[in-house]
């Protein structure tokens, strides 16, 4: 268990990471939608990380961790394993910092994510997620090529980079949040944002957001120990299929008093539809889960100021249209 005092250095490291991140990645906006304010009879602020040059928040952690490697160790090559968005972030950071990059990627990753990684000049090594462990594939490459690993979430510098999102939120708002709903795969974004928001307002309640059947954070936070995901859900949210919370990220989220929420597939499709038709935002399913959790639990946030992360928009056109079509068949109204 990590204490509040032990998290103080992370707050400092988040602030130190801001110039490294902002050198190549601009701050993203907070968006408002009156319908959502009316839904909770309060204020909903949407942090649109889908506007990042890489299409997701993952660029933050990659830039922070890789800048430190480049400046402190003069590293010119890095390896990462990823479900897609972290790989894009590492490839983008590599291009910015003039570093060669190899990404270990599942063979069934969305085509949009594969193409973005290739376009950024990174090498891809594919693996079978059903029969191979990505960590083992990456470790073999590291031994063969003597290169450092850029972890997607369970690393202090990666978490500090993701936490710059929280530092921006504090700069962009005049009053503290009552609650923050943050998409969680490995838990790095919730650990980073949550730590920074709690350092400014201990009253802010933190919630991880996951798809049903992949709600390992919700179950782990409820039981007080790291538990595996039931893995009974679909693969629509390909960016949130980490089997268990990260060891470090879980300890941080637990110390911050986070609770877990999950959303059904139908709710995620409705959230994607709402973001597209009301805001013009093309969210990938993983990037819409926090909004889906809000839509599914409005009574929990009644009268509050609520932050919702929109974490990514890297989705194939066919898959996106299919999600919108399925949302239209649910019979549920757009809020």
Coordinates of N, CA and C in Angstrom, one line a residue, residues 8 39 65 82 90 93 100 113 119 128-129 132 148 153 201 205 225-226 231 243 258 264 273 283 289 298 303 317 329:
X8 N 3.6 12.2 -3.0 CA 4.0 13.6 -3.2 C 5.1 13.7 -4.3
X39 N -28.4 16.0 -17.7 CA -28.6 14.6 -17.2 C -28.2 14.4 -15.8
X65 N 8.7 9.4 -20.7 CA 9.7 8.3 -20.4 C 10.8 8.3 -21.4
X82 N 2.3 -3.3 -26.9 CA 1.1 -2.4 -26.9 C -0.1 -3.1 -27.5
X90 N 4.5 5.7 -28.6 CA 6.0 5.4 -28.6 C 6.6 5.7 -30.0
X93 N 6.7 9.5 -30.4 CA 7.8 10.0 -29.6 C 9.2 9.7 -30.2
X100 N 15.0 5.1 -32.9 CA 14.4 4.0 -33.5 C 13.5 3.2 -32.6
X113 N -4.8 1.3 -36.2 CA -3.6 1.4 -35.3 C -2.3 0.9 -35.9
X119 N 3.1 4.2 -40.4 CA 3.3 5.5 -41.0 C 4.3 6.4 -40.2
X128 N 0.7 -13.5 -31.3 CA -0.7 -14.0 -31.1 C -1.1 -13.9 -29.7
X129 N -2.0 -13.0 -29.4 CA -2.4 -12.7 -28.0 C -3.1 -13.9 -27.3
X132 N 0.5 -16.4 -27.1 CA 1.8 -15.9 -26.7 C 1.7 -14.8 -25.7
X148 N 16.1 -0.6 -24.2 CA 15.2 -0.4 -23.0 C 13.7 -0.6 -23.4
X153 N 2.0 1.2 -18.9 CA 1.4 1.8 -17.8 C 2.1 1.6 -16.4
X201 N -7.3 18.6 -4.3 CA -8.6 18.5 -3.7 C -8.8 17.1 -3.2
X205 N -13.7 12.5 -5.8 CA -13.8 11.1 -5.9 C -13.4 10.6 -7.3
X225 N -7.4 -6.2 -3.5 CA -6.2 -6.9 -4.0 C -6.4 -7.0 -5.5
X226 N -5.3 -7.2 -6.2 CA -5.3 -7.4 -7.6 C -5.9 -8.7 -8.1
X231 N -12.8 -11.7 -18.2 CA -12.6 -11.9 -19.6 C -13.8 -12.5 -20.3
X243 N -5.2 -8.0 -18.6 CA -5.9 -9.0 -17.8 C -6.0 -8.7 -16.3
X258 N -9.8 5.2 -5.1 CA -10.6 5.0 -6.4 C -11.6 3.9 -6.2
X264 N -21.8 -1.5 -20.1 CA -22.2 -2.5 -21.1 C -21.8 -2.1 -22.5
X273 N -22.0 7.1 -30.2 CA -23.0 7.8 -31.0 C -23.3 9.3 -30.5
X283 N -14.9 8.7 -31.5 CA -14.2 7.9 -30.4 C -14.1 6.5 -30.7
X289 N -15.5 4.7 -23.0 CA -16.0 3.9 -21.8 C -16.4 4.8 -20.6
X298 N -26.1 8.1 -14.1 CA -26.3 9.6 -13.8 C -26.7 9.9 -12.4
X303 N -25.9 16.5 -9.3 CA -25.5 17.8 -8.7 C -24.0 18.0 -8.6
X317 N -12.9 2.8 -39.8 CA -14.1 3.4 -40.3 C -15.3 2.4 -40.3
X329 N -29.9 0.6 -32.8 CA -30.8 -0.5 -32.6 C -31.2 -0.7 -31.1

